[in-house]
Tab-separated table of C-alpha atoms in Angstrom:
chain	number	residue	atom	x	y	z
C	1	UNK	CA	0.000	0.000	0.000
C	2	UNK	CA	1.165	3.503	-0.764
C	3	UNK	CA	-1.110	5.483	1.565
C	4	UNK	CA	-0.902	5.716	5.342
C	5	UNK	CA	-4.489	4.503	5.649
C	6	UNK	CA	-3.745	1.481	3.485
C	7	UNK	CA	-0.666	0.614	5.507
C	8	UNK	CA	-2.611	0.991	8.750
C	9	UNK	CA	-5.316	-1.319	7.439
C	10	UNK	CA	-2.797	-3.951	6.317
C	11	UNK	CA	-0.928	-3.727	9.633
C	12	UNK	CA	-4.098	-4.000	11.733
C	13	UNK	CA	-5.719	-6.782	9.729
C	14	UNK	CA	-2.416	-8.636	9.440
C	15	UNK	CA	-1.953	-8.555	13.201
C	16	UNK	CA	-5.521	-9.720	13.860
C	17	UNK	CA	-5.328	-12.547	11.326
C	18	UNK	CA	-2.018	-13.762	12.770
C	19	UNK	CA	-3.660	-14.009	16.200
C	20	UNK	CA	-6.663	-15.865	14.768
C	21	UNK	CA	-4.415	-18.180	12.739
C	22	UNK	CA	-2.342	-18.961	15.840
C	23	UNK	CA	-5.456	-19.785	17.852
C	24	UNK	CA	-6.810	-22.081	15.128
C	25	UNK	CA	-3.511	-23.920	14.651
C	26	UNK	CA	-3.136	-24.254	18.438
C	27	UNK	CA	-6.568	-25.844	18.669
C	28	UNK	CA	-5.860	-28.146	15.720
C	29	UNK	CA	-2.617	-29.210	17.362
C	30	UNK	CA	-4.383	-29.855	20.660
C	31	UNK	CA	-7.022	-32.038	18.960
C	32	UNK	CA	-4.284	-34.001	17.199
C	33	UNK	CA	-2.452	-34.443	20.523
C	34	UNK	CA	-5.581	-35.779	22.212
C	35	UNK	CA	-6.055	-38.342	19.443
C	36	UNK	CA	-2.396	-39.409	19.302
C	37	UNK	CA	-2.010	-39.526	23.102
C	38	UNK	CA	-5.124	-41.697	23.319
C	39	UNK	CA	-3.630	-44.017	20.697
C	40	UNK	CA	-0.378	-44.201	22.694
C	41	UNK	CA	-2.349	-45.116	25.810
C	42	UNK	CA	-4.214	-47.855	23.974
C	43	UNK	CA	-1.054	-49.445	22.521
C	44	UNK	CA	0.848	-49.049	25.808
C	45	UNK	CA	3.375	-46.439	24.615
C	46	UNK	CA	2.805	-44.165	27.607
C	47	UNK	CA	6.407	-42.877	27.537
C	48	UNK	CA	5.512	-40.962	24.368
C	49	UNK	CA	2.711	-39.045	26.097
C	50	UNK	CA	4.707	-36.869	28.507
C	51	UNK	CA	8.274	-35.820	29.171
C	52	UNK	CA	11.411	-35.923	27.114
C	53	UNK	CA	10.358	-38.843	24.933
C	54	UNK	CA	7.210	-36.965	23.887
C	55	UNK	CA	9.275	-33.888	22.997
C	56	UNK	CA	11.731	-36.003	21.016
C	57	UNK	CA	8.904	-37.855	19.241
C	58	UNK	CA	7.181	-34.649	18.082
C	59	UNK	CA	10.490	-33.048	17.107
C	60	UNK	CA	11.332	-36.099	14.992
C	61	UNK	CA	7.854	-36.044	13.419
C	62	UNK	CA	8.294	-32.352	12.579
C	63	UNK	CA	11.766	-32.826	11.069
C	64	UNK	CA	10.693	-35.913	9.083
C	65	UNK	CA	7.650	-34.060	7.771
C	66	UNK	CA	9.814	-31.081	6.794
C	67	UNK	CA	12.200	-33.413	4.963
C	68	UNK	CA	9.260	-34.947	3.114
C	69	UNK	CA	7.958	-31.501	2.153
C	70	UNK	CA	11.487	-30.491	1.096
C	71	UNK	CA	11.559	-33.534	-1.198
C	72	UNK	CA	8.228	-32.477	-2.693
C	73	UNK	CA	9.561	-28.937	-3.213
C	74	UNK	CA	12.658	-30.318	-4.995
C	75	UNK	CA	10.547	-32.532	-7.253
C	76	UNK	CA	8.095	-29.705	-7.965
C	77	UNK	CA	10.859	-27.266	-8.906
C	78	UNK	CA	12.604	-29.816	-11.125
C	79	UNK	CA	9.273	-30.624	-12.813
C	80	UNK	CA	8.466	-26.942	-13.471
C	81	UNK	CA	11.893	-25.679	-14.544
C	82	UNK	CA	13.669	-28.737	-15.944
C	83	UNK	CA	16.671	-30.591	-14.594
C	84	UNK	CA	19.412	-27.938	-14.829
C	85	UNK	CA	17.513	-24.745	-14.081
C	86	UNK	CA	15.281	-26.425	-11.498
C	87	UNK	CA	18.033	-27.905	-9.346
C	88	UNK	CA	17.606	-27.207	-5.633
C	89	UNK	CA	19.743	-28.845	-2.974
C	90	UNK	CA	18.150	-30.673	-0.059
C	91	UNK	CA	19.624	-28.065	2.296
C	92	UNK	CA	18.014	-25.188	0.411
C	93	UNK	CA	14.702	-27.024	0.127
C	94	UNK	CA	14.763	-27.820	3.861
C	95	UNK	CA	15.576	-24.168	4.602
C	96	UNK	CA	12.611	-23.069	2.457
C	97	UNK	CA	10.352	-25.542	4.267
C	98	UNK	CA	11.637	-24.412	7.667
C	99	UNK	CA	11.168	-20.676	7.082
C	100	UNK	CA	7.731	-21.296	5.579
C	101	UNK	CA	6.621	-23.664	8.362
C	102	UNK	CA	7.713	-21.272	11.073
C	103	UNK	CA	6.124	-18.356	9.150
C	104	UNK	CA	9.422	-16.449	9.142
C	105	UNK	CA	9.520	-16.182	5.348
C	106	UNK	CA	12.745	-14.292	4.790
C	107	UNK	CA	12.194	-14.002	1.043
C	108	UNK	CA	15.454	-15.646	0.023
C	109	UNK	CA	13.506	-18.698	-1.197
C	110	UNK	CA	9.936	-18.551	-2.400
C	111	UNK	CA	7.576	-20.142	-4.867
C	112	UNK	CA	7.644	-18.145	-8.088
C	113	UNK	CA	4.161	-17.068	-9.071
C	114	UNK	CA	4.688	-17.718	-12.762
C	115	UNK	CA	4.851	-21.495	-12.269
C	116	UNK	CA	2.029	-21.930	-9.745
C	117	UNK	CA	-0.830	-24.041	-11.065
C	118	UNK	CA	-4.356	-24.542	-9.781
C	119	UNK	CA	-3.322	-27.951	-8.422
C	120	UNK	CA	-0.555	-26.329	-6.390
C	121	UNK	CA	-3.148	-24.203	-4.626
C	122	UNK	CA	-4.716	-27.347	-3.187
C	123	UNK	CA	-1.788	-29.408	-1.953
C	124	UNK	CA	0.908	-26.851	-1.014
C	125	UNK	CA	-1.171	-25.082	1.661
C	126	UNK	CA	-2.147	-28.438	3.167
C	127	UNK	CA	1.500	-29.480	3.382
C	128	UNK	CA	2.417	-26.327	5.272
C	129	UNK	CA	-0.680	-26.401	7.470
C	130	UNK	CA	0.328	-29.902	8.569
C	131	UNK	CA	3.778	-28.474	9.345
C	132	UNK	CA	2.171	-25.785	11.507
C	133	UNK	CA	0.206	-28.416	13.445
C	134	UNK	CA	3.298	-30.570	14.030
C	135	UNK	CA	5.221	-27.494	15.170
C	136	UNK	CA	2.352	-26.660	17.510
C	137	UNK	CA	2.430	-30.191	18.970
C	138	UNK	CA	6.175	-30.037	19.528
C	139	UNK	CA	5.924	-26.663	21.249
C	140	UNK	CA	2.977	-27.836	23.376
C	141	UNK	CA	4.909	-30.875	24.661
C	142	UNK	CA	8.000	-28.728	25.187
C	143	UNK	CA	6.007	-26.215	27.239
C	144	UNK	CA	4.659	-29.033	29.410
C	145	UNK	CA	8.214	-29.911	30.406
C	146	UNK	CA	9.841	-26.472	30.438
C	147	UNK	CA	6.908	-24.627	32.020
C	148	UNK	CA	7.237	-26.177	35.481
C	149	UNK	CA	10.980	-25.535	35.420
C	150	UNK	CA	10.378	-21.807	35.189
C	151	UNK	CA	10.070	-19.802	38.379
C	152	UNK	CA	6.295	-19.511	38.138
C	153	UNK	CA	5.879	-23.255	37.658
C	154	UNK	CA	2.902	-22.798	35.308
C	155	UNK	CA	2.898	-24.669	32.008
C	156	UNK	CA	0.840	-23.985	28.914
C	157	UNK	CA	-1.127	-27.149	29.649
C	158	UNK	CA	-2.037	-25.834	33.108
C	159	UNK	CA	-3.161	-22.528	31.634
C	160	UNK	CA	-5.308	-24.265	29.009
C	161	UNK	CA	-6.812	-26.579	31.608
C	162	UNK	CA	-7.649	-23.608	33.869
C	163	UNK	CA	-9.247	-21.736	30.960
C	164	UNK	CA	-11.432	-24.686	30.031
C	165	UNK	CA	-12.391	-25.228	33.697
C	166	UNK	CA	-13.236	-21.533	34.155
C	167	UNK	CA	-15.639	-21.590	31.193
C	168	UNK	CA	-17.835	-24.046	33.066
C	169	UNK	CA	-18.322	-23.450	36.754
C	170	UNK	CA	-18.064	-27.122	37.581
C	171	UNK	CA	-14.789	-28.801	36.621
C	172	UNK	CA	-15.161	-31.044	33.636
C	173	UNK	CA	-13.129	-33.974	32.432
C	174	UNK	CA	-10.507	-33.523	29.778
C	175	UNK	CA	-11.139	-34.600	26.158
C	176	UNK	CA	-8.683	-37.464	26.686
C	177	UNK	CA	-10.698	-38.783	29.645
C	178	UNK	CA	-13.919	-38.689	27.652
C	179	UNK	CA	-12.283	-40.555	24.761
C	180	UNK	CA	-10.919	-43.299	26.999
C	181	UNK	CA	-14.287	-43.647	28.776
C	182	UNK	CA	-16.192	-43.802	25.496
C	183	UNK	CA	-16.937	-47.475	26.011
C	184	UNK	CA	-18.583	-46.718	29.375
C	185	UNK	CA	-20.858	-44.156	27.725
C	186	UNK	CA	-21.874	-46.634	25.051
C	187	UNK	CA	-22.739	-49.247	27.667
C	188	UNK	CA	-24.916	-46.736	29.550
C	189	UNK	CA	-26.783	-45.741	26.394
C	190	UNK	CA	-27.640	-49.322	25.473
C	191	UNK	CA	-29.540	-49.951	28.739
């Protein structure tokens, strides 16, 4: 924008949409964590639910996903530009995936608009949205471990649990508890 009013509008709306986007991705990550943690409980992999193993698991999932996306970026660039002009090293493709997944976007690597197809508009955003969710899961598990180590001793999980409990006056069970007790609810309904 060239006018002050236009810049103010872009700044304000950009800030608001970043907050909304963060809230949505945080909720998507939390839902995915509930599902995956319930699966880990069911298959007796409880070490992957909390602590250092959970952090390492989600970090590995994030890095593996970023490597997979980097491979897709390499193949896409080679397909669009040809073998010589479209060469991109794995390091550069991983860097592009990292700066895009963390929303840093430095501008040194980007998808050129002249080679974007309609099909790209469907799968590329989904790849990066999945990266955002995996990053959210990693940071959530990290905050559960690091939070209590801080002087206040409050983790992000505690804050979220307090917020959900304050919405309803009576404390309610967590989504994980309701998923694991699902069989009990089914038995009660059949009577």
